[in-house]
Amino acid sequence: MAQRFALMITPVDAADTRKDFSDTFVEMDVSAPALSVGEFSTQRGDGVFESIGVIDGHANEVEAHVQRLAHSARICDLPAPHLEQWRQAVAVAAARIPQGEAVVKLILSRGVEHGPAPTAWVTASPAPDFSAVRREGVRVVTLDRGYDLGAGERAPWLLLGAKTLSYAVNMAALREARRRGADDAVFVTRDGFVLEAPTASLIVRRGDEFITTAPSAGILHGTTQLSVYEYLESRGFRTEYATLSVSDLATADAAWLVSSIRLAVAITAVDGALLASDPALTAELNTFLRSPR
């Protein structure tokens, strides 16, 4: 059983009508050099990506992820990815780690300066063990994202709705959260509204209603959040997209960060103040999120 796997992809035109794209995939030695020094993904972070959770060889929410990859590509003026080519690449990669939890990453880059463009690859590797954090939850701090709620619509060149490779700010926010004695962060706008975590979507509960920030605020539309909403609606709960203030988060009946690999983790404190949690529902959500979808 492979523990790590890499597949280079020769992107094809989105209108290509073939059924089998296996001849566009080349398996790579994960310990060998693979990218040119002129590659824009490493020089400028100029590309987009997706991370897909895999459980016992089954990749979850594949369609939502490839559609979001295409959405990010449009925002960044990248060539449209051929969705069936990427679906087949995901299937090949997921099959290489048939047991346990794994992560498949899709990367689409603008390419190489004066060379092939775009460039693309898929990787697969075992996921970290998140069982403890799913059980115990996380303490978060709110961090200023540096812009107001309308920035995404007013300034599309900021690429706020795209999942780009430029994750330096996200990682810096996590380091700052840990410096403040917390486990994670929630970004807030200059005018006091909550957005998302650096690597997760935010869902808050008020009574029997579950609320998340509307994607129009310039955040990623979370694939796991969509799955959670479908599950909650099947249980008879109300779900909503809305504008949430920092006080809405601090006074919520419960709140979660949800993402494809870590799944659902309860927020147990906000800026040092304890927040109520629902361990039974958290466990229920994670049982659902670990099931094939």
mmCIF file of C-alpha atoms in Angstrom:
data_model
loop_
_atom_site.group_PDB
_atom_site.id
_atom_site.type_symbol
_atom_site.label_atom_id
_atom_site.label_comp_id
_atom_site.label_asym_id
_atom_site.label_seq_id
_atom_site.Cartn_x
_atom_site.Cartn_y
_atom_site.Cartn_z
ATOM 1 C CA MET A 1 0.000 0.000 0.000
ATOM 2 C CA ALA A 2 1.404 3.368 -1.031
ATOM 3 C CA GLN A 3 1.783 5.898 1.772
ATOM 4 C CA ARG A 4 2.428 8.861 -0.496
ATOM 5 C CA PHE A 5 1.560 9.266 -4.151
ATOM 6 C CA ALA A 6 1.964 11.953 -6.807
ATOM 7 C CA LEU A 7 0.439 12.181 -10.262
ATOM 8 C CA MET A 8 1.426 14.830 -12.798
ATOM 9 C CA ILE A 9 -1.399 15.833 -15.130
ATOM 10 C CA THR A 10 -1.198 17.188 -18.646
ATOM 11 C CA PRO A 11 -4.206 19.545 -18.681
ATOM 12 C CA VAL A 12 -6.545 19.236 -21.648
ATOM 13 C CA ASP A 13 -9.060 21.659 -23.074
ATOM 14 C CA ALA A 14 -12.329 21.725 -21.139
ATOM 15 C CA ALA A 15 -14.193 20.808 -24.344
ATOM 16 C CA ASP A 16 -12.256 17.536 -24.855
ATOM 17 C CA THR A 17 -14.841 14.753 -25.412
ATOM 18 C CA ARG A 18 -12.746 11.665 -24.741
ATOM 19 C CA LYS A 19 -13.897 9.247 -22.019
ATOM 20 C CA ASP A 20 -10.540 8.039 -20.704
ATOM 21 C CA PHE A 21 -7.836 10.445 -19.558
ATOM 22 C CA SER A 22 -5.373 7.920 -18.159
ATOM 23 C CA ASP A 23 -2.832 8.738 -20.862
ATOM 24 C CA THR A 24 -2.637 12.301 -19.478
ATOM 25 C CA PHE A 25 -1.432 11.089 -16.054
ATOM 26 C CA VAL A 26 2.188 10.297 -15.141
ATOM 27 C CA GLU A 27 3.014 8.832 -11.745
ATOM 28 C CA MET A 28 5.930 10.634 -10.105
ATOM 29 C CA ASP A 29 8.497 9.571 -7.544
ATOM 30 C CA VAL A 30 7.427 11.598 -4.506
ATOM 31 C CA SER A 31 11.042 11.865 -3.315
ATOM 32 C CA ALA A 32 12.355 13.166 -6.665
ATOM 33 C CA PRO A 33 12.404 16.746 -8.039
ATOM 34 C CA ALA A 34 9.358 17.462 -10.185
ATOM 35 C CA LEU A 35 8.889 21.233 -10.643
ATOM 36 C CA SER A 36 10.882 23.719 -12.682
ATOM 37 C CA VAL A 37 12.553 26.619 -10.886
ATOM 38 C CA GLY A 38 10.418 28.847 -13.126
ATOM 39 C CA GLU A 39 7.163 27.374 -11.793
ATOM 40 C CA PHE A 40 4.729 30.140 -10.841
ATOM 41 C CA SER A 41 3.137 28.079 -8.044
ATOM 42 C CA THR A 42 6.380 28.242 -6.062
ATOM 43 C CA GLN A 43 7.609 31.642 -7.258
ATOM 44 C CA ARG A 44 4.360 33.537 -6.726
ATOM 45 C CA GLY A 45 1.773 31.200 -5.235
ATOM 46 C CA ASP A 46 0.003 31.720 -8.558
ATOM 47 C CA GLY A 47 -2.416 28.839 -8.698
ATOM 48 C CA VAL A 48 -5.381 27.192 -7.001
ATOM 49 C CA PHE A 49 -5.874 23.984 -5.077
ATOM 50 C CA GLU A 50 -8.343 21.705 -3.316
ATOM 51 C CA SER A 51 -7.950 19.200 -0.473
ATOM 52 C CA ILE A 52 -10.283 16.198 -0.552
ATOM 53 C CA GLY A 53 -10.878 13.900 2.397
ATOM 54 C CA VAL A 54 -10.551 10.174 1.695
ATOM 55 C CA ILE A 55 -11.941 7.468 3.988
ATOM 56 C CA ASP A 56 -10.879 3.870 3.284
ATOM 57 C CA GLY A 57 -10.172 4.665 -0.346
ATOM 58 C CA HIS A 58 -13.380 6.629 -0.959
ATOM 59 C CA ALA A 59 -12.922 10.314 -1.809
ATOM 60 C CA ASN A 60 -15.746 12.407 -0.362
ATOM 61 C CA GLU A 61 -17.484 15.389 -1.992
ATOM 62 C CA VAL A 62 -15.456 15.020 -5.203
ATOM 63 C CA GLU A 63 -17.940 16.874 -7.378
ATOM 64 C CA ALA A 64 -18.131 19.842 -5.017
ATOM 65 C CA HIS A 65 -14.336 20.034 -4.939
ATOM 66 C CA VAL A 66 -13.758 19.879 -8.702
ATOM 67 C CA GLN A 67 -16.508 22.438 -9.229
ATOM 68 C CA ARG A 68 -14.852 24.739 -6.688
ATOM 69 C CA LEU A 69 -11.493 24.190 -8.398
ATOM 70 C CA ALA A 70 -13.125 25.422 -11.618
ATOM 71 C CA HIS A 71 -14.654 28.370 -9.755
ATOM 72 C CA SER A 72 -11.270 29.354 -8.322
ATOM 73 C CA ALA A 73 -9.694 29.012 -11.771
ATOM 74 C CA ARG A 74 -12.279 31.408 -13.226
ATOM 75 C CA ILE A 75 -11.631 33.991 -10.521
ATOM 76 C CA CYS A 76 -7.875 33.747 -11.128
ATOM 77 C CA ASP A 77 -8.139 33.828 -14.950
ATOM 78 C CA LEU A 78 -6.663 30.330 -15.248
ATOM 79 C CA PRO A 79 -7.630 27.982 -18.079
ATOM 80 C CA ALA A 80 -10.794 26.064 -17.241
ATOM 81 C CA PRO A 81 -9.941 22.613 -15.891
ATOM 82 C CA HIS A 82 -11.521 19.603 -17.567
ATOM 83 C CA LEU A 83 -13.661 18.291 -14.719
ATOM 84 C CA GLU A 84 -13.814 14.662 -15.871
ATOM 85 C CA GLN A 85 -10.025 14.573 -16.188
ATOM 86 C CA TRP A 86 -9.735 15.747 -12.570
ATOM 87 C CA ARG A 87 -12.404 13.307 -11.361
ATOM 88 C CA GLN A 88 -10.436 10.430 -12.861
ATOM 89 C CA ALA A 89 -7.183 11.706 -11.347
ATOM 90 C CA VAL A 90 -8.834 11.856 -7.915
ATOM 91 C CA ALA A 91 -10.046 8.269 -8.281
ATOM 92 C CA VAL A 92 -6.549 7.063 -9.200
ATOM 93 C CA ALA A 93 -4.961 8.875 -6.249
ATOM 94 C CA ALA A 94 -7.583 7.848 -3.670
ATOM 95 C CA ALA A 95 -7.244 4.189 -4.633
ATOM 96 C CA ARG A 96 -3.555 4.247 -3.660
ATOM 97 C CA ILE A 97 -4.423 4.672 0.038
ATOM 98 C CA PRO A 98 -7.285 2.183 0.478
ATOM 99 C CA GLN A 99 -7.357 2.125 4.281
ATOM 100 C CA GLY A 100 -7.754 4.804 6.926
ATOM 101 C CA GLU A 101 -8.094 8.551 6.471
ATOM 102 C CA ALA A 102 -6.128 10.284 3.725
ATOM 103 C CA VAL A 103 -6.005 13.562 1.852
ATOM 104 C CA VAL A 104 -5.907 14.036 -1.910
ATOM 105 C CA LYS A 105 -4.727 17.460 -3.054
ATOM 106 C CA LEU A 106 -5.443 18.951 -6.469
ATOM 107 C CA ILE A 107 -3.101 21.699 -7.662
ATOM 108 C CA LEU A 108 -3.551 23.812 -10.788
ATOM 109 C CA SER A 109 -0.797 26.378 -11.446
ATOM 110 C CA ARG A 110 -0.389 29.101 -14.037
ATOM 111 C CA GLY A 111 2.652 27.147 -15.159
ATOM 112 C CA VAL A 112 6.259 27.876 -15.993
ATOM 113 C CA GLU A 113 7.597 31.194 -17.169
ATOM 114 C CA HIS A 114 8.417 30.833 -20.900
ATOM 115 C CA GLY A 115 7.364 27.173 -20.643
ATOM 116 C CA PRO A 116 4.397 24.811 -20.335
ATOM 117 C CA ALA A 117 1.221 26.353 -18.985
ATOM 118 C CA PRO A 118 -0.777 25.522 -17.039
ATOM 119 C CA THR A 119 0.772 22.801 -14.893
ATOM 120 C CA ALA A 120 -1.204 20.450 -12.713
ATOM 121 C CA TRP A 121 -0.732 17.590 -10.302
ATOM 122 C CA VAL A 122 -2.484 15.498 -7.674
ATOM 123 C CA THR A 123 -1.002 14.110 -4.474
ATOM 124 C CA ALA A 124 -2.260 11.605 -1.922
ATOM 125 C CA SER A 125 -0.983 11.025 1.608
ATOM 126 C CA PRO A 126 -2.276 9.779 4.965
ATOM 127 C CA ALA A 127 -4.179 12.422 6.928
ATOM 128 C CA PRO A 128 -3.085 13.518 10.410
ATOM 129 C CA ASP A 129 -4.897 11.933 13.349
ATOM 130 C CA PHE A 130 -7.617 14.427 14.275
ATOM 131 C CA SER A 131 -9.540 12.130 16.626
ATOM 132 C CA ALA A 132 -8.533 14.088 19.743
ATOM 133 C CA VAL A 133 -9.464 17.521 18.401
ATOM 134 C CA ARG A 134 -12.778 16.192 17.085
ATOM 135 C CA ARG A 135 -13.495 14.978 20.601
ATOM 136 C CA GLU A 136 -12.107 17.893 22.607
ATOM 137 C CA GLY A 137 -12.727 20.898 20.338
ATOM 138 C CA VAL A 138 -10.665 24.049 19.814
ATOM 139 C CA ARG A 139 -10.227 27.453 21.432
ATOM 140 C CA VAL A 140 -10.287 30.283 18.905
ATOM 141 C CA VAL A 141 -9.322 33.930 18.795
ATOM 142 C CA THR A 142 -10.823 36.466 16.426
ATOM 143 C CA LEU A 143 -8.284 38.131 14.132
ATOM 144 C CA ASP A 144 -8.728 41.194 11.926
ATOM 145 C CA ARG A 145 -8.667 40.195 8.240
ATOM 146 C CA GLY A 146 -7.884 43.797 7.272
ATOM 147 C CA TYR A 147 -10.872 44.649 5.086
ATOM 148 C CA ASP A 148 -14.585 45.406 5.459
ATOM 149 C CA LEU A 149 -17.515 43.146 4.630
ATOM 150 C CA GLY A 150 -18.012 44.534 1.119
ATOM 151 C CA ALA A 151 -14.413 44.132 -0.044
ATOM 152 C CA GLY A 152 -14.998 40.888 -1.932
ATOM 153 C CA GLU A 153 -17.618 42.376 -4.241
ATOM 154 C CA ARG A 154 -15.955 45.792 -4.456
ATOM 155 C CA ALA A 155 -12.437 44.511 -5.205
ATOM 156 C CA PRO A 156 -12.573 41.155 -7.082
ATOM 157 C CA TRP A 157 -8.828 41.383 -7.823
ATOM 158 C CA LEU A 158 -8.227 40.448 -4.174
ATOM 159 C CA LEU A 159 -9.361 36.920 -5.164
ATOM 160 C CA LEU A 160 -11.183 36.536 -1.839
ATOM 161 C CA GLY A 161 -13.516 33.801 -3.082
ATOM 162 C CA ALA A 162 -10.765 31.646 -4.616
ATOM 163 C CA LYS A 163 -8.819 28.863 -2.926
ATOM 164 C CA THR A 164 -5.394 30.030 -4.027
ATOM 165 C CA LEU A 165 -1.962 28.625 -3.243
ATOM 166 C CA SER A 166 -1.109 31.904 -1.481
ATOM 167 C CA TYR A 167 -1.701 30.624 2.059
ATOM 168 C CA ALA A 168 0.978 32.614 3.887
ATOM 169 C CA VAL A 169 -1.607 34.838 5.611
ATOM 170 C CA ASN A 170 -3.658 31.814 6.676
ATOM 171 C CA MET A 171 -0.633 30.125 8.226
ATOM 172 C CA ALA A 172 0.453 33.370 9.899
ATOM 173 C CA ALA A 173 -3.005 33.627 11.476
ATOM 174 C CA LEU A 174 -2.681 30.132 12.942
ATOM 175 C CA ARG A 175 0.724 30.993 14.402
ATOM 176 C CA GLU A 176 -0.711 34.180 15.915
ATOM 177 C CA ALA A 177 -3.598 32.213 17.428
ATOM 178 C CA ARG A 178 -1.136 29.882 19.119
ATOM 179 C CA ARG A 179 0.903 32.821 20.388
ATOM 180 C CA ARG A 180 -2.296 34.012 22.057
ATOM 181 C CA GLY A 181 -2.860 30.653 23.724
ATOM 182 C CA ALA A 182 -5.550 29.410 21.326
ATOM 183 C CA ASP A 183 -5.734 26.535 18.855
ATOM 184 C CA ASP A 184 -7.257 28.279 15.842
ATOM 185 C CA ALA A 185 -8.521 31.605 14.574
ATOM 186 C CA VAL A 186 -11.657 33.114 13.099
ATOM 187 C CA PHE A 187 -11.145 35.996 10.693
ATOM 188 C CA VAL A 188 -13.284 39.094 11.230
ATOM 189 C CA THR A 189 -13.814 42.142 9.051
ATOM 190 C CA ARG A 190 -12.779 45.654 9.995
ATOM 191 C CA ASP A 191 -16.445 46.418 10.632
ATOM 192 C CA GLY A 192 -16.936 43.561 13.090
ATOM 193 C CA PHE A 193 -18.365 40.633 11.124
ATOM 194 C CA VAL A 194 -17.086 37.057 11.243
ATOM 195 C CA LEU A 195 -15.862 35.375 8.066
ATOM 196 C CA GLU A 196 -14.215 31.954 8.299
ATOM 197 C CA ALA A 197 -11.246 30.212 9.875
ATOM 198 C CA PRO A 198 -7.896 30.044 8.048
ATOM 199 C CA THR A 199 -8.596 26.466 6.949
ATOM 200 C CA ALA A 200 -12.254 25.859 7.808
ATOM 201 C CA SER A 201 -15.804 27.155 7.522
ATOM 202 C CA LEU A 202 -17.681 28.448 10.566
ATOM 203 C CA ILE A 203 -21.153 27.261 11.584
ATOM 204 C CA VAL A 204 -22.972 28.660 14.625
ATOM 205 C CA ARG A 205 -26.101 27.364 16.307
ATOM 206 C CA ARG A 206 -28.928 29.427 17.763
ATOM 207 C CA GLY A 207 -31.644 27.125 19.070
ATOM 208 C CA ASP A 208 -32.645 24.836 16.211
ATOM 209 C CA GLU A 209 -31.156 27.131 13.566
ATOM 210 C CA PHE A 210 -27.659 26.761 12.115
ATOM 211 C CA ILE A 211 -26.044 29.778 10.460
ATOM 212 C CA THR A 212 -22.917 30.341 8.400
ATOM 213 C CA THR A 213 -21.482 33.421 6.733
ATOM 214 C CA ALA A 214 -22.763 34.035 3.206
ATOM 215 C CA PRO A 215 -20.129 33.371 0.494
ATOM 216 C CA SER A 216 -20.808 36.866 -0.885
ATOM 217 C CA ALA A 217 -18.698 38.138 2.024
ATOM 218 C CA GLY A 218 -15.605 37.001 0.112
ATOM 219 C CA ILE A 219 -15.067 33.593 1.712
ATOM 220 C CA LEU A 220 -14.771 30.097 0.315
ATOM 221 C CA HIS A 221 -18.058 28.267 -0.008
ATOM 222 C CA GLY A 222 -17.131 25.269 2.132
ATOM 223 C CA THR A 223 -17.747 21.828 0.669
ATOM 224 C CA THR A 224 -17.980 20.265 4.136
ATOM 225 C CA GLN A 225 -20.308 23.046 5.296
ATOM 226 C CA LEU A 226 -22.613 22.179 2.395
ATOM 227 C CA SER A 227 -22.627 18.513 3.431
ATOM 228 C CA VAL A 228 -23.306 19.425 7.059
ATOM 229 C CA TYR A 229 -26.216 21.619 5.998
ATOM 230 C CA GLU A 230 -27.724 18.799 3.939
ATOM 231 C CA TYR A 231 -27.449 16.473 6.922
ATOM 232 C CA LEU A 232 -28.923 18.990 9.387
ATOM 233 C CA GLU A 233 -31.815 19.713 7.043
ATOM 234 C CA SER A 234 -32.530 15.969 6.808
ATOM 235 C CA ARG A 235 -32.780 16.012 10.609
ATOM 236 C CA GLY A 236 -35.373 18.799 10.479
ATOM 237 C CA PHE A 237 -33.108 21.687 11.519
ATOM 238 C CA ARG A 238 -33.184 25.101 9.836
ATOM 239 C CA THR A 239 -30.071 26.316 8.039
ATOM 240 C CA GLU A 240 -29.264 29.808 6.876
ATOM 241 C CA TYR A 241 -26.619 31.992 5.238
ATOM 242 C CA ALA A 242 -26.386 35.359 6.950
ATOM 243 C CA THR A 243 -24.172 38.176 8.155
ATOM 244 C CA LEU A 244 -22.805 37.244 11.594
ATOM 245 C CA SER A 245 -21.270 39.657 14.062
ATOM 246 C CA VAL A 246 -18.543 38.804 16.544
ATOM 247 C CA SER A 247 -21.160 38.965 19.311
ATOM 248 C CA ASP A 248 -23.286 36.421 17.404
ATOM 249 C CA LEU A 249 -20.368 34.013 17.643
ATOM 250 C CA ALA A 250 -19.589 34.789 21.282
ATOM 251 C CA THR A 251 -23.217 34.240 22.364
ATOM 252 C CA ALA A 252 -24.007 31.221 20.159
ATOM 253 C CA ASP A 253 -25.532 28.095 21.665
ATOM 254 C CA ALA A 254 -22.699 26.183 19.974
ATOM 255 C CA ALA A 255 -20.281 26.656 17.077
ATOM 256 C CA TRP A 256 -18.105 24.478 14.882
ATOM 257 C CA LEU A 257 -15.240 24.733 12.423
ATOM 258 C CA VAL A 258 -15.798 22.279 9.569
ATOM 259 C CA SER A 259 -13.375 21.212 6.851
ATOM 260 C CA SER A 260 -12.698 18.292 4.534
ATOM 261 C CA ILE A 261 -9.841 16.685 6.475
ATOM 262 C CA ARG A 262 -10.326 17.690 10.118
ATOM 263 C CA LEU A 263 -14.131 17.362 9.687
ATOM 264 C CA ALA A 264 -16.252 18.927 12.471
ATOM 265 C CA VAL A 265 -14.621 20.370 15.594
ATOM 266 C CA ALA A 266 -16.483 22.273 18.276
ATOM 267 C CA ILE A 267 -15.385 25.754 19.326
ATOM 268 C CA THR A 268 -15.025 25.673 23.106
ATOM 269 C CA ALA A 269 -13.850 29.259 23.720
ATOM 270 C CA VAL A 270 -13.804 32.570 21.830
ATOM 271 C CA ASP A 271 -11.159 35.143 22.783
ATOM 272 C CA GLY A 272 -10.750 33.436 26.145
ATOM 273 C CA ALA A 273 -14.479 33.266 27.003
ATOM 274 C CA LEU A 274 -15.943 29.770 27.255
ATOM 275 C CA LEU A 275 -18.537 28.750 24.682
ATOM 276 C CA ALA A 276 -21.137 26.029 25.136
ATOM 277 C CA SER A 277 -20.667 22.918 23.009
ATOM 278 C CA ASP A 278 -22.702 19.864 22.046
ATOM 279 C CA PRO A 279 -20.446 16.772 22.159
ATOM 280 C CA ALA A 280 -23.233 14.420 21.089
ATOM 281 C CA LEU A 281 -24.058 16.416 17.953
ATOM 282 C CA THR A 282 -20.364 16.872 17.170
ATOM 283 C CA ALA A 283 -19.862 13.091 17.282
ATOM 284 C CA GLU A 284 -22.972 12.615 15.148
ATOM 285 C CA LEU A 285 -21.709 15.069 12.553
ATOM 286 C CA ASN A 286 -18.340 13.347 12.377
ATOM 287 C CA THR A 287 -19.945 9.943 11.975
ATOM 288 C CA PHE A 288 -21.849 11.355 9.028
ATOM 289 C CA LEU A 289 -18.795 13.135 7.574
ATOM 290 C CA ARG A 290 -16.759 9.908 7.708
ATOM 291 C CA SER A 291 -19.426 8.096 5.668
ATOM 292 C CA PRO A 292 -19.196 7.884 1.863
ATOM 293 C CA ARG A 293 -20.677 10.887 0.103
#
